[in-house]
Amino acid sequence: MTMNGKDSDVIILGAGLIGLTQALTLAAHGLRVTVIDRAEPADLLDPKSDGRVSSINSASWNMLSAIGLTETLEPHGCDIDKILINDGLKPGKLDFTPDENGDPLGVMIENGLLQRTLFDAAQAHDRIDLLMSQQVEQTERGPHRVSVSLDGGEQLFAPLLIAADGRGSAVRDAAGIAMAKWQYDHSAIVCTVTHEQSHGNTAYEIFYPSGPFAILPMNDDKGRHRSAIVWTVARKDGPALANINARAFQAELMKKTGGFLGQMELHSDRATYPLGYHHSAGLTAERLALVGDAGHGIHPIAGQGLNLGLRDVAALTECVVDGARTGLDLGDAQILERYDRWRGLDNLMMSAATDILTRLFGLPGDTSSAIRRFGIGLVQRIPPLKDQFMAEARGESGDLPKLLMGDLV
């Protein structure tokens, strides 16, 4: 469907994972949403365009359930029942295991599958207008409304503009929102492997001075045990490791794991992603809100990047829907200030924590390793501290929006 010169309640720039989830949560509350993306649908939905696998924590899963997506996703997701953390392959570990009646810590979902599910749901929703292959020529945010002009001549109007267009967000930069950013001397190599031993629904994070090495559980494929690998390496080594022959790469994987899952074999292409940090000075401007990577991007060391964006979505939805019910203009400064306060500190704390962890676990030498293992052992032995870390992993800490508890606003 298209909207030529028509009004909607909200315009969203970006039809990625965050933009489409934002559209669906707002539409679930009766708002009319227009989503604009310059990508061709075939490119956006090509599984090879994003070979990553994401850990959807239990709070984010609650939100996907509230908007009716988990029935479609569940057969393809792999529960995370346990997380094991080690400093290299040395003795001493930290494990997070829910009690017998506890829900999984999260669900592993392939990004390509999640993108397809969100896209199909948005395309089928009668309150969402999905404008693909459309280039935004100009956005104007005034005291009374936002107007967006497309390269085909269409003009769209709404009281609120949401930027979900990623770390290079043009509308964020045009709004003059300052960014703190830097590059890590790291790249992530991402691939899928099969292995002889079952992963037991366990996610492994092994810390090496060169960077963390994560093994993330996936569903078996035709009887073969399967996991996703996220291997952080020095940036200069990334291209070489991603392009060595499969046998040599598999030998490197065996060194990193010590063979505890048995022989590993590549099951997908390898992709490399440069790693960086960016954080905006604020998440709002006049009639504008930033969500997901448009506002913040963190190192994947804690596996929380997507969940942080989904938390933005839940909070912004609650702020906008509450504002609508009290009769406020959806772009009112009160709504945006509430969202900025709600998410600003949490995003900053998570960003800072992952940056500190990245630097701490990257320190070489036996002394640094001994300090890390002491810290891991301390958390393992202190139940309240361990419970707090587990709540963070589930996404259940802090002031939770209703959607993250599984309820519509």
PDB file of C-alpha atoms in Angstrom, residues 56-292:
ATOM      1  CA  ILE A  56      16.475 -12.602  22.186  1.00  0.00           C
ATOM      2  CA  ASN A  57      16.321 -12.303  25.966  1.00  0.00           C
ATOM      3  CA  SER A  58      13.196 -13.356  27.821  1.00  0.00           C
ATOM      4  CA  ALA A  59      11.899  -9.783  28.226  1.00  0.00           C
ATOM      5  CA  SER A  60      12.226  -9.084  24.487  1.00  0.00           C
ATOM      6  CA  TRP A  61      10.553 -12.454  23.788  1.00  0.00           C
ATOM      7  CA  ASN A  62       7.635 -11.308  25.968  1.00  0.00           C
ATOM      8  CA  MET A  63       7.182  -8.290  23.688  1.00  0.00           C
ATOM      9  CA  LEU A  64       7.297 -10.404  20.527  1.00  0.00           C
ATOM     10  CA  SER A  65       4.659 -12.614  22.155  1.00  0.00           C
ATOM     11  CA  ALA A  66       2.448  -9.622  22.990  1.00  0.00           C
ATOM     12  CA  ILE A  67       2.361  -8.606  19.313  1.00  0.00           C
ATOM     13  CA  GLY A  68       1.639 -12.152  18.151  1.00  0.00           C
ATOM     14  CA  LEU A  69       4.934 -13.275  16.603  1.00  0.00           C
ATOM     15  CA  THR A  70       6.240 -16.022  18.861  1.00  0.00           C
ATOM     16  CA  GLU A  71       4.008 -18.762  17.459  1.00  0.00           C
ATOM     17  CA  THR A  72       5.747 -18.269  14.105  1.00  0.00           C
ATOM     18  CA  LEU A  73       9.230 -17.894  15.604  1.00  0.00           C
ATOM     19  CA  GLU A  74       9.141 -20.621  18.264  1.00  0.00           C
ATOM     20  CA  PRO A  75       9.720 -23.659  15.999  1.00  0.00           C
ATOM     21  CA  HIS A  76      12.870 -21.997  14.644  1.00  0.00           C
ATOM     22  CA  GLY A  77      14.281 -20.694  17.933  1.00  0.00           C
ATOM     23  CA  CYS A  78      16.666 -22.510  20.246  1.00  0.00           C
ATOM     24  CA  ASP A  79      16.208 -21.919  23.985  1.00  0.00           C
ATOM     25  CA  ILE A  80      19.231 -20.836  26.004  1.00  0.00           C
ATOM     26  CA  ASP A  81      18.966 -22.811  29.230  1.00  0.00           C
ATOM     27  CA  LYS A  82      22.458 -22.079  30.518  1.00  0.00           C
ATOM     28  CA  ILE A  83      25.309 -19.608  30.010  1.00  0.00           C
ATOM     29  CA  LEU A  84      28.903 -20.622  30.771  1.00  0.00           C
ATOM     30  CA  ILE A  85      31.686 -18.028  31.009  1.00  0.00           C
ATOM     31  CA  ASN A  86      35.400 -18.838  31.127  1.00  0.00           C
ATOM     32  CA  ASP A  87      38.677 -16.952  30.992  1.00  0.00           C
ATOM     33  CA  GLY A  88      40.319 -18.919  28.203  1.00  0.00           C
ATOM     34  CA  LEU A  89      40.222 -22.647  28.835  1.00  0.00           C
ATOM     35  CA  LYS A  90      41.611 -22.234  32.353  1.00  0.00           C
ATOM     36  CA  PRO A  91      39.968 -23.737  35.458  1.00  0.00           C
ATOM     37  CA  GLY A  92      37.143 -21.764  37.047  1.00  0.00           C
ATOM     38  CA  LYS A  93      33.903 -20.787  35.401  1.00  0.00           C
ATOM     39  CA  LEU A  94      30.772 -18.744  35.915  1.00  0.00           C
ATOM     40  CA  ASP A  95      27.502 -20.411  35.035  1.00  0.00           C
ATOM     41  CA  PHE A  96      24.033 -18.939  34.860  1.00  0.00           C
ATOM     42  CA  THR A  97      21.344 -21.596  35.150  1.00  0.00           C
ATOM     43  CA  PRO A  98      17.687 -20.863  35.987  1.00  0.00           C
ATOM     44  CA  ASP A  99      16.015 -23.007  38.630  1.00  0.00           C
ATOM     45  CA  GLU A 100      14.038 -26.056  37.511  1.00  0.00           C
ATOM     46  CA  ASN A 101      10.856 -24.042  36.973  1.00  0.00           C
ATOM     47  CA  GLY A 102      12.634 -21.065  35.413  1.00  0.00           C
ATOM     48  CA  ASP A 103      12.037 -19.894  31.874  1.00  0.00           C
ATOM     49  CA  PRO A 104      14.949 -19.952  29.407  1.00  0.00           C
ATOM     50  CA  LEU A 105      17.428 -17.089  29.651  1.00  0.00           C
ATOM     51  CA  GLY A 106      16.719 -16.295  26.025  1.00  0.00           C
ATOM     52  CA  VAL A 107      16.070 -17.701  22.562  1.00  0.00           C
ATOM     53  CA  MET A 108      18.561 -17.847  19.698  1.00  0.00           C
ATOM     54  CA  ILE A 109      17.007 -16.694  16.409  1.00  0.00           C
ATOM     55  CA  GLU A 110      18.642 -16.233  13.024  1.00  0.00           C
ATOM     56  CA  ASN A 111      18.447 -12.569  12.031  1.00  0.00           C
ATOM     57  CA  GLY A 112      17.264 -13.453   8.531  1.00  0.00           C
ATOM     58  CA  LEU A 113      14.327 -15.436   9.889  1.00  0.00           C
ATOM     59  CA  LEU A 114      13.387 -12.692  12.349  1.00  0.00           C
ATOM     60  CA  GLN A 115      13.559 -10.091   9.560  1.00  0.00           C
ATOM     61  CA  ARG A 116      11.248 -12.164   7.336  1.00  0.00           C
ATOM     62  CA  THR A 117       8.739 -12.729  10.150  1.00  0.00           C
ATOM     63  CA  LEU A 118       8.602  -9.035  11.036  1.00  0.00           C
ATOM     64  CA  PHE A 119       8.349  -7.991   7.385  1.00  0.00           C
ATOM     65  CA  ASP A 120       5.498 -10.407   6.630  1.00  0.00           C
ATOM     66  CA  ALA A 121       3.600  -9.275   9.741  1.00  0.00           C
ATOM     67  CA  ALA A 122       4.055  -5.590   8.873  1.00  0.00           C
ATOM     68  CA  GLN A 123       3.051  -6.128   5.258  1.00  0.00           C
ATOM     69  CA  ALA A 124      -0.135  -7.912   6.356  1.00  0.00           C
ATOM     70  CA  HIS A 125      -1.109  -5.319   8.998  1.00  0.00           C
ATOM     71  CA  ASP A 126      -3.870  -2.950   7.878  1.00  0.00           C
ATOM     72  CA  ARG A 127      -2.491  -0.110  10.027  1.00  0.00           C
ATOM     73  CA  ILE A 128       1.040  -0.230   8.579  1.00  0.00           C
ATOM     74  CA  ASP A 129       2.012   1.251   5.210  1.00  0.00           C
ATOM     75  CA  LEU A 130       5.318  -0.254   4.136  1.00  0.00           C
ATOM     76  CA  LEU A 131       7.102   1.859   1.525  1.00  0.00           C
ATOM     77  CA  MET A 132      10.106  -0.047   0.199  1.00  0.00           C
ATOM     78  CA  SER A 133      12.657   1.036  -2.428  1.00  0.00           C
ATOM     79  CA  GLN A 134      11.902   4.646  -1.499  1.00  0.00           C
ATOM     80  CA  GLN A 135      14.557   7.311  -1.053  1.00  0.00           C
ATOM     81  CA  VAL A 136      13.887  10.146   1.384  1.00  0.00           C
ATOM     82  CA  GLU A 137      14.778  13.447  -0.253  1.00  0.00           C
ATOM     83  CA  GLN A 138      13.910  15.789   2.598  1.00  0.00           C
ATOM     84  CA  THR A 139      12.498  15.777   6.118  1.00  0.00           C
ATOM     85  CA  GLU A 140      11.135  18.853   7.824  1.00  0.00           C
ATOM     86  CA  ARG A 141      10.244  18.927  11.492  1.00  0.00           C
ATOM     87  CA  GLY A 142       8.209  21.951  12.447  1.00  0.00           C
ATOM     88  CA  PRO A 143       6.243  23.104  15.477  1.00  0.00           C
ATOM     89  CA  HIS A 144       3.059  21.400  14.256  1.00  0.00           C
ATOM     90  CA  ARG A 145       4.071  18.332  12.227  1.00  0.00           C
ATOM     91  CA  VAL A 146       6.753  16.411  10.358  1.00  0.00           C
ATOM     92  CA  SER A 147       6.795  16.214   6.564  1.00  0.00           C
ATOM     93  CA  VAL A 148       8.818  13.691   4.588  1.00  0.00           C
ATOM     94  CA  SER A 149       9.350  14.100   0.847  1.00  0.00           C
ATOM     95  CA  LEU A 150      10.222  11.015  -1.220  1.00  0.00           C
ATOM     96  CA  ASP A 151      12.177  10.959  -4.454  1.00  0.00           C
ATOM     97  CA  GLY A 152       9.067   9.925  -6.386  1.00  0.00           C
ATOM     98  CA  GLY A 153       7.306  13.142  -5.414  1.00  0.00           C
ATOM     99  CA  GLU A 154       5.148  11.739  -2.608  1.00  0.00           C
ATOM    100  CA  GLN A 155       4.864  13.781   0.573  1.00  0.00           C
ATOM    101  CA  LEU A 156       3.982  12.226   3.915  1.00  0.00           C
ATOM    102  CA  PHE A 157       2.906  13.907   7.140  1.00  0.00           C
ATOM    103  CA  ALA A 158       2.815  12.847  10.796  1.00  0.00           C
ATOM    104  CA  PRO A 159       3.191  14.419  14.233  1.00  0.00           C
ATOM    105  CA  LEU A 160       6.192  12.174  15.062  1.00  0.00           C
ATOM    106  CA  LEU A 161       9.246  10.862  13.197  1.00  0.00           C
ATOM    107  CA  ILE A 162      11.147   7.817  14.490  1.00  0.00           C
ATOM    108  CA  ALA A 163      14.683   7.161  13.234  1.00  0.00           C
ATOM    109  CA  ALA A 164      15.405   3.432  13.084  1.00  0.00           C
ATOM    110  CA  ASP A 165      17.855   3.821  10.221  1.00  0.00           C
ATOM    111  CA  GLY A 166      20.976   2.504  11.931  1.00  0.00           C
ATOM    112  CA  ARG A 167      24.290   3.859  13.119  1.00  0.00           C
ATOM    113  CA  GLY A 168      24.715   6.083  10.058  1.00  0.00           C
ATOM    114  CA  SER A 169      21.341   7.767  10.634  1.00  0.00           C
ATOM    115  CA  ALA A 170      21.110  10.804   8.351  1.00  0.00           C
ATOM    116  CA  VAL A 171      18.116  12.296  10.156  1.00  0.00           C
ATOM    117  CA  ARG A 172      19.966  12.086  13.503  1.00  0.00           C
ATOM    118  CA  ASP A 173      22.937  13.915  12.053  1.00  0.00           C
ATOM    119  CA  ALA A 174      20.679  16.513  10.409  1.00  0.00           C
ATOM    120  CA  ALA A 175      19.044  17.130  13.797  1.00  0.00           C
ATOM    121  CA  GLY A 176      22.468  18.012  15.221  1.00  0.00           C
ATOM    122  CA  ILE A 177      22.439  15.285  17.884  1.00  0.00           C
ATOM    123  CA  ALA A 178      26.056  14.845  19.003  1.00  0.00           C
ATOM    124  CA  MET A 179      27.657  11.397  18.997  1.00  0.00           C
ATOM    125  CA  ALA A 180      30.479   9.873  21.010  1.00  0.00           C
ATOM    126  CA  LYS A 181      32.056   7.136  18.905  1.00  0.00           C
ATOM    127  CA  TRP A 182      35.204   5.149  18.384  1.00  0.00           C
ATOM    128  CA  GLN A 183      36.360   2.002  16.658  1.00  0.00           C
ATOM    129  CA  TYR A 184      37.681  -1.016  18.510  1.00  0.00           C
ATOM    130  CA  ASP A 185      40.720  -2.715  17.070  1.00  0.00           C
ATOM    131  CA  HIS A 186      38.467  -5.735  16.597  1.00  0.00           C
ATOM    132  CA  SER A 187      36.389  -7.472  13.963  1.00  0.00           C
ATOM    133  CA  ALA A 188      33.830 -10.200  14.583  1.00  0.00           C
ATOM    134  CA  ILE A 189      33.873 -13.325  12.435  1.00  0.00           C
ATOM    135  CA  VAL A 190      30.388 -14.839  12.319  1.00  0.00           C
ATOM    136  CA  CYS A 191      29.479 -18.277  11.019  1.00  0.00           C
ATOM    137  CA  THR A 192      27.474 -21.412  11.758  1.00  0.00           C
ATOM    138  CA  VAL A 193      29.141 -24.742  12.568  1.00  0.00           C
ATOM    139  CA  THR A 194      28.081 -28.311  13.173  1.00  0.00           C
ATOM    140  CA  HIS A 195      29.704 -30.358  15.959  1.00  0.00           C
ATOM    141  CA  GLU A 196      29.749 -33.910  17.310  1.00  0.00           C
ATOM    142  CA  GLN A 197      28.547 -33.288  20.871  1.00  0.00           C
ATOM    143  CA  SER A 198      25.238 -31.694  21.825  1.00  0.00           C
ATOM    144  CA  HIS A 199      25.462 -28.114  23.094  1.00  0.00           C
ATOM    145  CA  GLY A 200      22.807 -28.895  25.713  1.00  0.00           C
ATOM    146  CA  ASN A 201      21.135 -25.536  25.020  1.00  0.00           C
ATOM    147  CA  THR A 202      24.182 -23.845  26.524  1.00  0.00           C
ATOM    148  CA  ALA A 203      25.727 -20.570  25.360  1.00  0.00           C
ATOM    149  CA  TYR A 204      29.484 -20.417  25.904  1.00  0.00           C
ATOM    150  CA  GLU A 205      31.531 -17.234  26.200  1.00  0.00           C
ATOM    151  CA  ILE A 206      35.278 -17.810  26.354  1.00  0.00           C
ATOM    152  CA  PHE A 207      37.452 -14.754  26.900  1.00  0.00           C
ATOM    153  CA  TYR A 208      40.840 -14.480  25.252  1.00  0.00           C
ATOM    154  CA  PRO A 209      43.163 -11.427  25.227  1.00  0.00           C
ATOM    155  CA  SER A 210      42.492 -11.140  21.476  1.00  0.00           C
ATOM    156  CA  GLY A 211      38.752 -10.918  22.180  1.00  0.00           C
ATOM    157  CA  PRO A 212      35.753 -13.015  23.258  1.00  0.00           C
ATOM    158  CA  PHE A 213      34.836 -16.252  21.520  1.00  0.00           C
ATOM    159  CA  ALA A 214      31.134 -17.130  21.755  1.00  0.00           C
ATOM    160  CA  ILE A 215      29.406 -20.404  20.877  1.00  0.00           C
ATOM    161  CA  LEU A 216      25.652 -19.891  20.700  1.00  0.00           C
ATOM    162  CA  PRO A 217      23.195 -22.817  20.544  1.00  0.00           C
ATOM    163  CA  MET A 218      21.013 -23.368  17.493  1.00  0.00           C
ATOM    164  CA  ASN A 219      18.481 -26.034  16.604  1.00  0.00           C
ATOM    165  CA  ASP A 220      19.846 -29.242  15.112  1.00  0.00           C
ATOM    166  CA  ASP A 221      19.873 -29.396  11.329  1.00  0.00           C
ATOM    167  CA  LYS A 222      18.925 -32.803   9.882  1.00  0.00           C
ATOM    168  CA  GLY A 223      20.196 -34.522  13.009  1.00  0.00           C
ATOM    169  CA  ARG A 224      23.464 -32.566  13.159  1.00  0.00           C
ATOM    170  CA  HIS A 225      24.222 -30.505  16.252  1.00  0.00           C
ATOM    171  CA  ARG A 226      24.598 -26.853  15.309  1.00  0.00           C
ATOM    172  CA  SER A 227      25.853 -23.609  16.872  1.00  0.00           C
ATOM    173  CA  ALA A 228      26.646 -20.070  15.819  1.00  0.00           C
ATOM    174  CA  ILE A 229      30.172 -18.740  16.315  1.00  0.00           C
ATOM    175  CA  VAL A 230      30.940 -15.100  17.070  1.00  0.00           C
ATOM    176  CA  TRP A 231      34.730 -14.857  17.175  1.00  0.00           C
ATOM    177  CA  THR A 232      36.279 -11.500  17.995  1.00  0.00           C
ATOM    178  CA  VAL A 233      39.748 -11.082  16.500  1.00  0.00           C
ATOM    179  CA  ALA A 234      42.228  -8.266  15.960  1.00  0.00           C
ATOM    180  CA  ARG A 235      40.970  -6.145  13.064  1.00  0.00           C
ATOM    181  CA  LYS A 236      44.112  -6.806  11.017  1.00  0.00           C
ATOM    182  CA  ASP A 237      43.561 -10.578  11.323  1.00  0.00           C
ATOM    183  CA  GLY A 238      39.862 -10.589  10.405  1.00  0.00           C
ATOM    184  CA  PRO A 239      40.093 -10.800   6.586  1.00  0.00           C
ATOM    185  CA  ALA A 240      42.782 -13.490   6.642  1.00  0.00           C
ATOM    186  CA  LEU A 241      40.920 -15.725   9.105  1.00  0.00           C
ATOM    187  CA  ALA A 242      37.660 -15.253   7.235  1.00  0.00           C
ATOM    188  CA  ASN A 243      39.291 -16.373   3.985  1.00  0.00           C
ATOM    189  CA  ILE A 244      41.602 -19.233   4.946  1.00  0.00           C
ATOM    190  CA  ASN A 245      40.435 -22.603   3.693  1.00  0.00           C
ATOM    191  CA  ALA A 246      37.741 -24.422   5.657  1.00  0.00           C
ATOM    192  CA  ARG A 247      40.070 -27.104   7.033  1.00  0.00           C
ATOM    193  CA  ALA A 248      42.500 -24.538   8.463  1.00  0.00           C
ATOM    194  CA  PHE A 249      39.628 -22.473   9.907  1.00  0.00           C
ATOM    195  CA  GLN A 250      38.132 -25.539  11.562  1.00  0.00           C
ATOM    196  CA  ALA A 251      41.525 -26.316  13.103  1.00  0.00           C
ATOM    197  CA  GLU A 252      41.578 -22.813  14.594  1.00  0.00           C
ATOM    198  CA  LEU A 253      38.087 -23.354  16.003  1.00  0.00           C
ATOM    199  CA  MET A 254      39.243 -26.563  17.663  1.00  0.00           C
ATOM    200  CA  LYS A 255      42.117 -24.695  19.323  1.00  0.00           C
ATOM    201  CA  LYS A 256      39.739 -22.069  20.671  1.00  0.00           C
ATOM    202  CA  THR A 257      37.277 -24.623  22.080  1.00  0.00           C
ATOM    203  CA  GLY A 258      39.719 -27.285  23.173  1.00  0.00           C
ATOM    204  CA  GLY A 259      37.421 -29.726  21.376  1.00  0.00           C
ATOM    205  CA  PHE A 260      34.791 -29.900  24.144  1.00  0.00           C
ATOM    206  CA  LEU A 261      31.999 -30.111  21.523  1.00  0.00           C
ATOM    207  CA  GLY A 262      33.938 -32.600  19.398  1.00  0.00           C
ATOM    208  CA  GLN A 263      34.961 -32.043  15.797  1.00  0.00           C
ATOM    209  CA  MET A 264      33.566 -28.855  14.276  1.00  0.00           C
ATOM    210  CA  GLU A 265      32.722 -28.288  10.621  1.00  0.00           C
ATOM    211  CA  LEU A 266      31.733 -25.086   8.853  1.00  0.00           C
ATOM    212  CA  HIS A 267      28.034 -25.004   8.004  1.00  0.00           C
ATOM    213  CA  SER A 268      27.790 -21.530   6.457  1.00  0.00           C
ATOM    214  CA  ASP A 269      29.777 -18.789   4.821  1.00  0.00           C
ATOM    215  CA  ARG A 270      31.916 -16.631   7.093  1.00  0.00           C
ATOM    216  CA  ALA A 271      31.144 -12.933   7.458  1.00  0.00           C
ATOM    217  CA  THR A 272      33.233 -10.255   9.169  1.00  0.00           C
ATOM    218  CA  TYR A 273      31.947  -7.148  10.905  1.00  0.00           C
ATOM    219  CA  PRO A 274      34.156  -4.298  12.188  1.00  0.00           C
ATOM    220  CA  LEU A 275      33.307  -3.470  15.804  1.00  0.00           C
ATOM    221  CA  GLY A 276      32.793  -0.014  17.209  1.00  0.00           C
ATOM    222  CA  TYR A 277      31.052   2.005  19.885  1.00  0.00           C
ATOM    223  CA  HIS A 278      28.724   4.938  19.413  1.00  0.00           C
ATOM    224  CA  HIS A 279      26.354   6.699  21.756  1.00  0.00           C
ATOM    225  CA  SER A 280      24.198   9.758  21.122  1.00  0.00           C
ATOM    226  CA  ALA A 281      24.077  12.692  23.529  1.00  0.00           C
ATOM    227  CA  GLY A 282      20.284  12.354  23.536  1.00  0.00           C
ATOM    228  CA  LEU A 283      17.581  10.210  21.982  1.00  0.00           C
ATOM    229  CA  THR A 284      15.213  12.999  20.950  1.00  0.00           C
ATOM    230  CA  ALA A 285      14.941  16.313  19.140  1.00  0.00           C
ATOM    231  CA  GLU A 286      11.902  18.288  17.982  1.00  0.00           C
ATOM    232  CA  ARG A 287       9.309  15.692  16.874  1.00  0.00           C
ATOM    233  CA  LEU A 288      12.063  13.083  16.545  1.00  0.00           C
ATOM    234  CA  ALA A 289      12.955   9.950  18.527  1.00  0.00           C
ATOM    235  CA  LEU A 290      15.926   7.629  17.943  1.00  0.00           C
ATOM    236  CA  VAL A 291      15.660   3.876  18.493  1.00  0.00           C
ATOM    237  CA  GLY A 292      18.212   1.088  18.245  1.00  0.00           C
TER     238      GLY A 292
END
